[in-house]
PDB file of C-alpha atoms in Angstrom:
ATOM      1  CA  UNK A   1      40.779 -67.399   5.082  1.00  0.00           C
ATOM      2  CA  UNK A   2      38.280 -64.542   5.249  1.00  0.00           C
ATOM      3  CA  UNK A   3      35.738 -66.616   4.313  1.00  0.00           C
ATOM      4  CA  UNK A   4      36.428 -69.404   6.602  1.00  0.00           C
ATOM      5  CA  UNK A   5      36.672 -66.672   9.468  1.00  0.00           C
ATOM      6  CA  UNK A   6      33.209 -65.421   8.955  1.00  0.00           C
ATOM      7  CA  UNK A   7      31.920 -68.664   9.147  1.00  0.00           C
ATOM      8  CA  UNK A   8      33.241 -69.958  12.019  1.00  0.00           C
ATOM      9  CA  UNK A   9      32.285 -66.895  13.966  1.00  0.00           C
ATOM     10  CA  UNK A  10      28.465 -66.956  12.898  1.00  0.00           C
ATOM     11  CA  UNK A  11      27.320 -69.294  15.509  1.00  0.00           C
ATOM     12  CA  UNK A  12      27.352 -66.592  18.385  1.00  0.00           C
ATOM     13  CA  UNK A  13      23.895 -65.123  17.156  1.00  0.00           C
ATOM     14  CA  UNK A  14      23.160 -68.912  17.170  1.00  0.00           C
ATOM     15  CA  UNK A  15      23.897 -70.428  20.417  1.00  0.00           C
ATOM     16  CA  UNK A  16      20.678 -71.008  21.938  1.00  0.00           C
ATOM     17  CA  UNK A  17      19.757 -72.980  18.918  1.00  0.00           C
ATOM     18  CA  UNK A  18      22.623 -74.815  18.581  1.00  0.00           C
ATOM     19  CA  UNK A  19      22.421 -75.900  22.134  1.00  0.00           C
ATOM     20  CA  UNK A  20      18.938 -76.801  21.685  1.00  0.00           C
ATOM     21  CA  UNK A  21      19.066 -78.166  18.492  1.00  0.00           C
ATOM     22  CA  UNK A  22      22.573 -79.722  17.769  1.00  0.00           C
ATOM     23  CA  UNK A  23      23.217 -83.196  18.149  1.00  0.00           C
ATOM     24  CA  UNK A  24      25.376 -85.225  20.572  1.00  0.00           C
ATOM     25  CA  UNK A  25      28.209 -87.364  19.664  1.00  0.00           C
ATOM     26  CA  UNK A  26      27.822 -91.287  19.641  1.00  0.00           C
ATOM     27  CA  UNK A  27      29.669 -92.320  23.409  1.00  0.00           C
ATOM     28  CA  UNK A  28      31.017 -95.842  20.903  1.00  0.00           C
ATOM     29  CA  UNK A  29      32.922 -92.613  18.451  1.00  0.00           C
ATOM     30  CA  UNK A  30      34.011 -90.746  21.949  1.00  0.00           C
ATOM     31  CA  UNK A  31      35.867 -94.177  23.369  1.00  0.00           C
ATOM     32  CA  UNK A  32      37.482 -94.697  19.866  1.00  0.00           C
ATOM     33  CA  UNK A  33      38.683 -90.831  19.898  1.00  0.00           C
ATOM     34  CA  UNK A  34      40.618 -91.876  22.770  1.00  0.00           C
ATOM     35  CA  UNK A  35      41.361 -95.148  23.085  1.00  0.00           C
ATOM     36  CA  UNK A  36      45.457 -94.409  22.645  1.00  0.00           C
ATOM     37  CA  UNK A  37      45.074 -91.357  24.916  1.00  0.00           C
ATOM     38  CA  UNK A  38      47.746 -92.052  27.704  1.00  0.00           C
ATOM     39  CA  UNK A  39      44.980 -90.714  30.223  1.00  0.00           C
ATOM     40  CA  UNK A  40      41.326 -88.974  30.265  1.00  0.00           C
ATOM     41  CA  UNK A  41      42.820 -85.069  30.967  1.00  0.00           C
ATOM     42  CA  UNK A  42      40.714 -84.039  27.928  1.00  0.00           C
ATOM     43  CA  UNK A  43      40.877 -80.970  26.374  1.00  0.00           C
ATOM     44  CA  UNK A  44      37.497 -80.411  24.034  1.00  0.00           C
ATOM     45  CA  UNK A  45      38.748 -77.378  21.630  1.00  0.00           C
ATOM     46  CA  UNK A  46      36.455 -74.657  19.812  1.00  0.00           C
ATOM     47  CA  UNK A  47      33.687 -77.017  22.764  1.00  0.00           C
ATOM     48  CA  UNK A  48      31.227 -74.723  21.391  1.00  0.00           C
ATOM     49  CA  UNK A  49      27.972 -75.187  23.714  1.00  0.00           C
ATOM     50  CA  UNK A  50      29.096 -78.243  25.330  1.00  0.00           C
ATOM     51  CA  UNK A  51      27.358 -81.043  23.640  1.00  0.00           C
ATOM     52  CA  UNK A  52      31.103 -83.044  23.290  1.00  0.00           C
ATOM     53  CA  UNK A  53      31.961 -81.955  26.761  1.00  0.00           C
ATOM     54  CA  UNK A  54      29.061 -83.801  27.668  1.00  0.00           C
ATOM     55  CA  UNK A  55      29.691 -86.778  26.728  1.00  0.00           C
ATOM     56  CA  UNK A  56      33.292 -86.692  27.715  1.00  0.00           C
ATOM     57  CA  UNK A  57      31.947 -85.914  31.349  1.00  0.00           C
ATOM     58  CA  UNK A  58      29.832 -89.043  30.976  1.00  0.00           C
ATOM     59  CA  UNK A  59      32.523 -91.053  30.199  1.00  0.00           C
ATOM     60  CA  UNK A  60      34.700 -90.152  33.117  1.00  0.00           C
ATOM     61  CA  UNK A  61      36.946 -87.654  31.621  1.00  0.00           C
ATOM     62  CA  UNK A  62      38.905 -84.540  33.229  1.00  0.00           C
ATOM     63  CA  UNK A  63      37.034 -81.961  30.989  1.00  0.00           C
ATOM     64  CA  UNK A  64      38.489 -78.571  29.917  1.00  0.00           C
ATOM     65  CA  UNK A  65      36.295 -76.792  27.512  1.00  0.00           C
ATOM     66  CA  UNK A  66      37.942 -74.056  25.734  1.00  0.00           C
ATOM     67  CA  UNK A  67      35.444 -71.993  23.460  1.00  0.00           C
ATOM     68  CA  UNK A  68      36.514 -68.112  21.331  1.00  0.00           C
ATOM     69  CA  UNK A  69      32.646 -67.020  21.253  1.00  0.00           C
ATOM     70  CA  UNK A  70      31.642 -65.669  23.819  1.00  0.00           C
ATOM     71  CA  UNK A  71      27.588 -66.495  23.416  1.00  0.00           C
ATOM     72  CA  UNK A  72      28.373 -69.848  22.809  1.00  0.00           C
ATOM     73  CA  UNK A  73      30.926 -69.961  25.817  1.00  0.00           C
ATOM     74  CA  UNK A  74      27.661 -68.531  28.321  1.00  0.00           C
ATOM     75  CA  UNK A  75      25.585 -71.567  26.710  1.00  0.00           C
ATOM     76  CA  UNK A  76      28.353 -74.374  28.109  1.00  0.00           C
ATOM     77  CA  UNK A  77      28.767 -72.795  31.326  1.00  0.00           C
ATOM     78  CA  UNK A  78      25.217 -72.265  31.822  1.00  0.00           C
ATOM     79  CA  UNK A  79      24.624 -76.519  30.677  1.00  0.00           C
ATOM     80  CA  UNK A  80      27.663 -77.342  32.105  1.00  0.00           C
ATOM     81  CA  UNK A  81      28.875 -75.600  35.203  1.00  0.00           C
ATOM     82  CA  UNK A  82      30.887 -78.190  36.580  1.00  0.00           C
ATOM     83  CA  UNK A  83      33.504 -78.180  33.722  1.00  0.00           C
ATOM     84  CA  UNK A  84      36.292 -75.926  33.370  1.00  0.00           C
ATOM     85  CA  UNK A  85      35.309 -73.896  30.459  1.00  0.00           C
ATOM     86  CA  UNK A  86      37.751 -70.920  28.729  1.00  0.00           C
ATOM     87  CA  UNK A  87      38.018 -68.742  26.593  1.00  0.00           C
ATOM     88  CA  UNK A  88      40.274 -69.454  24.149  1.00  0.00           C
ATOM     89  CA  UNK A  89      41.132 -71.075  20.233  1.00  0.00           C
ATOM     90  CA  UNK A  90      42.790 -73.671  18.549  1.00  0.00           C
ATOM     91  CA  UNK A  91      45.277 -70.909  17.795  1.00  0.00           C
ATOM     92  CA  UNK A  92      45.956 -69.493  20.948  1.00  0.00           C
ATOM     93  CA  UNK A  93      45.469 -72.219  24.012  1.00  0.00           C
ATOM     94  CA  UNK A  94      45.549 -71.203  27.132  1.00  0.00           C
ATOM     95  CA  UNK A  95      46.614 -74.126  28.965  1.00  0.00           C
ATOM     96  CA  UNK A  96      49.995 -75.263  29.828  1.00  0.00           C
ATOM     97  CA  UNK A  97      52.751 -77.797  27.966  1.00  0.00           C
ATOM     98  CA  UNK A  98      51.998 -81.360  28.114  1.00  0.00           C
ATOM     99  CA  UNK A  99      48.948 -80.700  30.337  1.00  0.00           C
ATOM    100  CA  UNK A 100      46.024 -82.793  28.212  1.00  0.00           C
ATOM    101  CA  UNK A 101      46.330 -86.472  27.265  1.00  0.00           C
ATOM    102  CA  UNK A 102      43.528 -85.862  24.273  1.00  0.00           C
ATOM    103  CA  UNK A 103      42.503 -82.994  22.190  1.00  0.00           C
ATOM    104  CA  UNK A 104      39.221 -83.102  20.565  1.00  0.00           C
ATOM    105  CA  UNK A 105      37.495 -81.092  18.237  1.00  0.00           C
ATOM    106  CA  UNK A 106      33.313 -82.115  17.780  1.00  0.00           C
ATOM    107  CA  UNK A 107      32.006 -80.154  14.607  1.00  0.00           C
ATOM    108  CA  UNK A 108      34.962 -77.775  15.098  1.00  0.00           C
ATOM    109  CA  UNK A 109      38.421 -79.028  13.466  1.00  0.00           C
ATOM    110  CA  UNK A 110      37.871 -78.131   9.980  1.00  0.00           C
ATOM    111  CA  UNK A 111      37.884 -74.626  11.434  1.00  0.00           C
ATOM    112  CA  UNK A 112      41.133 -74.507  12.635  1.00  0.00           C
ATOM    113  CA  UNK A 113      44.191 -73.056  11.206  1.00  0.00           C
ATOM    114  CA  UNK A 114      46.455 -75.800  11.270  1.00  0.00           C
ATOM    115  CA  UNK A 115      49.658 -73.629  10.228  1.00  0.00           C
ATOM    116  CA  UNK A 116      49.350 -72.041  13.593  1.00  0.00           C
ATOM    117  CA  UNK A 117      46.866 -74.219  16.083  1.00  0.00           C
ATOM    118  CA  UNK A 118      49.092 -77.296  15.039  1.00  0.00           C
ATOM    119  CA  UNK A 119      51.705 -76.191  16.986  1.00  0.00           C
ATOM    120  CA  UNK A 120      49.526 -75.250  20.179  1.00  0.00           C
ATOM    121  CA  UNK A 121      47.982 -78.595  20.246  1.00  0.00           C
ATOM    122  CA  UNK A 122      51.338 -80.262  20.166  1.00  0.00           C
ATOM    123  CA  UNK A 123      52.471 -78.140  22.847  1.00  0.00           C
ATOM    124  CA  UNK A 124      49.315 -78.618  25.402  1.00  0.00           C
ATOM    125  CA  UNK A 125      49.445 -82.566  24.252  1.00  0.00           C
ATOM    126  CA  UNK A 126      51.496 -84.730  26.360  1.00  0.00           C
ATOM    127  CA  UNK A 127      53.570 -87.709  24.850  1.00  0.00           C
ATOM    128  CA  UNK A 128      51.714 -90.401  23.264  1.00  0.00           C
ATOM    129  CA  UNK A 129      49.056 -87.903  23.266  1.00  0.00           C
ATOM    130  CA  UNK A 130      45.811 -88.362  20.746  1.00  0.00           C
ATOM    131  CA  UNK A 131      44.176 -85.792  18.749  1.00  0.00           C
ATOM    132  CA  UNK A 132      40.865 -86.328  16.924  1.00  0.00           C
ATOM    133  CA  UNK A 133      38.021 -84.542  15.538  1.00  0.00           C
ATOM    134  CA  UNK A 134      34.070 -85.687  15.392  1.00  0.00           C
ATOM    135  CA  UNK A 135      31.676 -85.175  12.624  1.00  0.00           C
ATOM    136  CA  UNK A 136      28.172 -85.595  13.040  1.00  0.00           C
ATOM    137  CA  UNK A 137      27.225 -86.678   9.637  1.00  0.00           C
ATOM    138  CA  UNK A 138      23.894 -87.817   7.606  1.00  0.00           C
ATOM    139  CA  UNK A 139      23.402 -91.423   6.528  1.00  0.00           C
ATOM    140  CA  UNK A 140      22.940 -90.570   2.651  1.00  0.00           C
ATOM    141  CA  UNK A 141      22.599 -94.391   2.137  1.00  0.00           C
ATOM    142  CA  UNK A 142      19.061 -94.180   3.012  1.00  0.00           C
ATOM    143  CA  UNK A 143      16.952 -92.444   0.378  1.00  0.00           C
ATOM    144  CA  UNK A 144      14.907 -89.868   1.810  1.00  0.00           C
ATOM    145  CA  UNK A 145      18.055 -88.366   3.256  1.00  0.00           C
ATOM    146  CA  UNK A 146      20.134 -88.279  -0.031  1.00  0.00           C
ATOM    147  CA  UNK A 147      16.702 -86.588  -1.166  1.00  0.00           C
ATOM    148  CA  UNK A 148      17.046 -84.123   1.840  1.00  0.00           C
ATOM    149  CA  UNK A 149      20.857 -83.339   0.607  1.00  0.00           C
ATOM    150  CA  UNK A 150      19.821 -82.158  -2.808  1.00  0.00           C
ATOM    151  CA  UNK A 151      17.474 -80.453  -1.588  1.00  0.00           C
ATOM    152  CA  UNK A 152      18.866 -78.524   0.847  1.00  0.00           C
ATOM    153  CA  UNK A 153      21.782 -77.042  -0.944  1.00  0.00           C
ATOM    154  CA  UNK A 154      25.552 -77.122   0.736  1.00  0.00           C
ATOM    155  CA  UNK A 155      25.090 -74.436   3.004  1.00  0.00           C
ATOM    156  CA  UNK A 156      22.689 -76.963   4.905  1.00  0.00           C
ATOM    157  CA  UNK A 157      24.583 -79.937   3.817  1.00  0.00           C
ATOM    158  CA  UNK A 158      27.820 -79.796   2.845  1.00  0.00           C
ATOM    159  CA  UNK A 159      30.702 -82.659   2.275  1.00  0.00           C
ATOM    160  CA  UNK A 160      31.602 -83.005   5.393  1.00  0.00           C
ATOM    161  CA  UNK A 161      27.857 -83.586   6.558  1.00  0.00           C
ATOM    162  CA  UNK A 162      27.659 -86.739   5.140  1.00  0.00           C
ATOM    163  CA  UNK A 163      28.689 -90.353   5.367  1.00  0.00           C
ATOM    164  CA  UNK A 164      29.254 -90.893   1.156  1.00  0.00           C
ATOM    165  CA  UNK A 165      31.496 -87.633   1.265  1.00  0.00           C
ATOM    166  CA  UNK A 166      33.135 -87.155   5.277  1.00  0.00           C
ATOM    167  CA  UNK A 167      35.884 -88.870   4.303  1.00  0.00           C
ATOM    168  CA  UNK A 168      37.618 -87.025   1.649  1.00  0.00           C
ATOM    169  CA  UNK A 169      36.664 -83.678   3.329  1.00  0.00           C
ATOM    170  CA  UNK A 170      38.380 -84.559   6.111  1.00  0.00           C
ATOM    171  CA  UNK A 171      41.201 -86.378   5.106  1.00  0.00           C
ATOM    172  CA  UNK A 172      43.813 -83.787   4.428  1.00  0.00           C
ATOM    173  CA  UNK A 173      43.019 -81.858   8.124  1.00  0.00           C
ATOM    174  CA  UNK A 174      45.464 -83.516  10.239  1.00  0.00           C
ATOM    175  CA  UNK A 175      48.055 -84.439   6.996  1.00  0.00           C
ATOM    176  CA  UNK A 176      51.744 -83.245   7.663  1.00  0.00           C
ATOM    177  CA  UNK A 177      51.137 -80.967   4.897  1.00  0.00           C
ATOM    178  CA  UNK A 178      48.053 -79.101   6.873  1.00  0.00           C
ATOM    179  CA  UNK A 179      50.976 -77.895   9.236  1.00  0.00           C
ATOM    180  CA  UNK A 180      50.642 -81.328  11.830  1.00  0.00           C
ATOM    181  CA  UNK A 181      54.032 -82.041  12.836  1.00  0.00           C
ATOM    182  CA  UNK A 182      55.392 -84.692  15.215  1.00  0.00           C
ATOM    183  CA  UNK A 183      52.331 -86.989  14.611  1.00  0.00           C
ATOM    184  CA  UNK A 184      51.200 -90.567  12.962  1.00  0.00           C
ATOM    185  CA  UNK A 185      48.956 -91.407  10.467  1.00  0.00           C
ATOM    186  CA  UNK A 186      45.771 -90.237  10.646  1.00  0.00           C
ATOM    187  CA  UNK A 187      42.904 -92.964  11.208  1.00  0.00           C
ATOM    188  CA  UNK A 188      38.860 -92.595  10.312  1.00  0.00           C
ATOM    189  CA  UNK A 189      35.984 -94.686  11.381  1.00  0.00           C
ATOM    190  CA  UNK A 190      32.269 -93.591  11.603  1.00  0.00           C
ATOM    191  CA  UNK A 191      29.985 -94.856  14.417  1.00  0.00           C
ATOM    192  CA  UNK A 192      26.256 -95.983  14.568  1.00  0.00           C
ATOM    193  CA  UNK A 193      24.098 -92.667  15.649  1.00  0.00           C
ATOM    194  CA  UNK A 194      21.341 -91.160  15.806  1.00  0.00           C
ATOM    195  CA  UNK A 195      18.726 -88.192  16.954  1.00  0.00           C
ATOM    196  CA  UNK A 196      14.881 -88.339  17.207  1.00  0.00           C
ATOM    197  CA  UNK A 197      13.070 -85.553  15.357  1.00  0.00           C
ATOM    198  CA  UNK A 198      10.302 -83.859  14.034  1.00  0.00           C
ATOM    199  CA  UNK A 199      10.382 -81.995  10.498  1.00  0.00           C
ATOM    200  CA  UNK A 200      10.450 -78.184  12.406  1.00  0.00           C
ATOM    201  CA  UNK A 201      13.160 -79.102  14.364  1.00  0.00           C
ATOM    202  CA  UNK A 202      15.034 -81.086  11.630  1.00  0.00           C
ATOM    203  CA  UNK A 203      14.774 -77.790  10.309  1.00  0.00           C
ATOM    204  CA  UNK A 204      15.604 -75.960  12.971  1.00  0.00           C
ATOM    205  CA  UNK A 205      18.706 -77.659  13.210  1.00  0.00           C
ATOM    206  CA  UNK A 206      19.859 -77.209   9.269  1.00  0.00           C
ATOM    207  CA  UNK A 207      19.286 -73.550  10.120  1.00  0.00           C
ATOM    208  CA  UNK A 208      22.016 -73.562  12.737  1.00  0.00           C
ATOM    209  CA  UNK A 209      24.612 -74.584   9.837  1.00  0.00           C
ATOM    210  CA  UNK A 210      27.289 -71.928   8.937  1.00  0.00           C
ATOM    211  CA  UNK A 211      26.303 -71.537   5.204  1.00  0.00           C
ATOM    212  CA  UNK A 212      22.932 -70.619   6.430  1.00  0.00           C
ATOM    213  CA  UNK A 213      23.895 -68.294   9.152  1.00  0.00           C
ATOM    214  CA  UNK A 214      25.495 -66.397   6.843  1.00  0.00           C
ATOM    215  CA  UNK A 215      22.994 -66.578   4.229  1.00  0.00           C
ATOM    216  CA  UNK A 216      21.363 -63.650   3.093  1.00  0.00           C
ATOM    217  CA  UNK A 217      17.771 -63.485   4.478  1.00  0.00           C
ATOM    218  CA  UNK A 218      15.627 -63.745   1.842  1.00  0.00           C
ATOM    219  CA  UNK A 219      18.059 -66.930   0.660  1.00  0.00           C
ATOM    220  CA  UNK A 220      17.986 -68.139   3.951  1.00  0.00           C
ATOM    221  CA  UNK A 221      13.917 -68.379   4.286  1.00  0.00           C
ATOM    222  CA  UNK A 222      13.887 -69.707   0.609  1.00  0.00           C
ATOM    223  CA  UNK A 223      16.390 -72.538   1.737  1.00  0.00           C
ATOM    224  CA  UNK A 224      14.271 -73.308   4.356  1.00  0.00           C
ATOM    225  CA  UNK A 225      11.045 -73.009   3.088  1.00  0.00           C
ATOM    226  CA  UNK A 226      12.251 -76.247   0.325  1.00  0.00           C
ATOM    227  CA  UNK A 227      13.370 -78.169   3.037  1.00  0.00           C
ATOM    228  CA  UNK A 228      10.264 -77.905   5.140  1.00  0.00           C
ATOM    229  CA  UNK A 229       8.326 -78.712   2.206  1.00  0.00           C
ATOM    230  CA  UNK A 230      10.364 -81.744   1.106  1.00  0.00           C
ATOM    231  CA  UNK A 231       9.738 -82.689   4.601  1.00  0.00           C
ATOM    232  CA  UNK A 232       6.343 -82.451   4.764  1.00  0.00           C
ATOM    233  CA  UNK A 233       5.732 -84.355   1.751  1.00  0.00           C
ATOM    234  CA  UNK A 234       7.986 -87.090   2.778  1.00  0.00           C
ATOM    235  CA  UNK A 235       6.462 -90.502   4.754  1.00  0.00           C
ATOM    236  CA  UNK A 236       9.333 -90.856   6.901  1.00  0.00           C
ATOM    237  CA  UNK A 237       8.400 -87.536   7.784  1.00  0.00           C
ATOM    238  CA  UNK A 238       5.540 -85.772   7.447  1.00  0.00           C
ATOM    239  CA  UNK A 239       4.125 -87.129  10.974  1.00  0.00           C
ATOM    240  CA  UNK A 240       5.560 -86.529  14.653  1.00  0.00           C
ATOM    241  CA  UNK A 241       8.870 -87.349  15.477  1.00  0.00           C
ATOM    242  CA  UNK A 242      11.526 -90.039  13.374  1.00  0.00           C
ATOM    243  CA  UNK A 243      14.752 -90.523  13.758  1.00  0.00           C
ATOM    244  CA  UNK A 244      17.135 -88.892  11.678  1.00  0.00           C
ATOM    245  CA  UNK A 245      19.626 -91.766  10.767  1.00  0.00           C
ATOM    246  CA  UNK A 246      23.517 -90.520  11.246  1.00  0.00           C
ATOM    247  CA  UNK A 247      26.685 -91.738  12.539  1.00  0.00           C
ATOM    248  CA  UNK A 248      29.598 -90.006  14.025  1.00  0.00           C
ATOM    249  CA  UNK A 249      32.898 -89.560  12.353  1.00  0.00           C
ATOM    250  CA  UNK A 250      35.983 -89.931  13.592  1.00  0.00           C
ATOM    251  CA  UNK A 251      39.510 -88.548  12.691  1.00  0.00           C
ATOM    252  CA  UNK A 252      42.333 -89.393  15.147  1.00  0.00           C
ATOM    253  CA  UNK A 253      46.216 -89.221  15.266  1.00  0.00           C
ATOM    254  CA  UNK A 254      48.002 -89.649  18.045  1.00  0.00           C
ATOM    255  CA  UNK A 255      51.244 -87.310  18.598  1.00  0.00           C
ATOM    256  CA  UNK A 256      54.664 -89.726  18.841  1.00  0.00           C
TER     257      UNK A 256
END
């Protein structure tokens, strides 16, 4: 628990990377998140700096954002203004009952704890009411980015960053046993993705990760230093900007 709470409050010192740096989430992932929602009232939980909000707002939805740091809450509100953005946790929701028809999580579920936030989010969902989470995670199929795993270490790239391993890390988070009650059976799909670029900001993004946050500084710039060097010497690469091949993840339940 302590470990998981220093983690998930390390992106503060972070958030104008993050927002800079961070992917988006695949709008195909987004639709399939809520397909069984009963409506679009969509409440996007631990929002971070927006980048789910945004594509919810592109999509039509009735956005509130509810974020607990408060760096990372100034970084929505300052990309986002038009959305109704809180502070607040998966914990401790301050919305009313049965006032969302979706709860989603991007990047931000595995951080929860479900013995007490499963509760809140049944209470703030209305009937027939969906719940999912979103992973951003690496294609690992294609070589040079199982290379870039091993490289990189887990605090870069961890189980859930990846398509080979996002299942089974995720599987368990919205079980009955994780403290989910009233809900179905969980479903996962992953969805085409993508994000264009170059090796400094490829690494610039690994460096927003919570293991590396966290890392001790002379780690940290060690970790980095091997991934800007397997970079450099890699053809896919080495020159300008690539794509970095992903997909989205998605794990949904819907409440009965």
């Amino acid at each position: 628990m302590e470990e998981r709470l220093l983690l998930s409050s390390s992106f503060g010192a972070a958030a104008t990377a993050y927002a800079e740096h961070r992917p988006d989430y695949a709008e195909a992932a987004v639709r399939w998140a809520l397909e069984p929602a009963p409506g679009l009232r969509i409440l996007d939980l631990g929002a971070g700096t927006g980048k789910l909000s945004a594509t919810l707002v592109a999509l039509g939805a009735e956005v509130v954002a509810v974020e607990p740091d408060p760096a990372m809450l100034t970084e929505l509100r300052r990309v986002l203004p038009a959305v109704r953005a809180l502070p607040g946790s998966a914990e401790a929701i301050p919305l009313p009952d049965a006032s969302v028809d979706a709860v989603l999580a991007g990047n931000a579920l595995h951080w929860f704890d479900m013995a007490v936030a499963g509760a809140e989010i049944a209470r703030v969902l209305a009937p027939g009411g969906t719940l999912a989470g979103l992973w951003n995670i690496m294609d690992d199929r294609v070589d040079w980015v199982a290379g870039l795993e091993r490289v990189s270490g887990s605090a870069a790239i961890g189980p859930r960053d990846t398509l080979s391993s996002w299942r089974a890390a995720t599987a368990g988070l919205l079980a009955p046993s994780s403290g989910l009650v009233g809900f179905g059976s969980p479903e996962q799909a992953e969805f085409p993705h993508g994000q264009r670029r170059t090796a400094d900001s490829l690494v610039a993004t690994l460096a927003t990760r919570a293991g590396m946050l966290v890392m001790a500084e002379p780690d940290r710039e060690t970790t980095l230093g091997g991934i800007r060097a397997f970079l450099g010497n890699r053809p896919e690469t080495a020159q300008g900007e690539f794509t970095l091949p992903m997909l989205t993840g998605v794990l949904r339940v819907r409440r009965r």
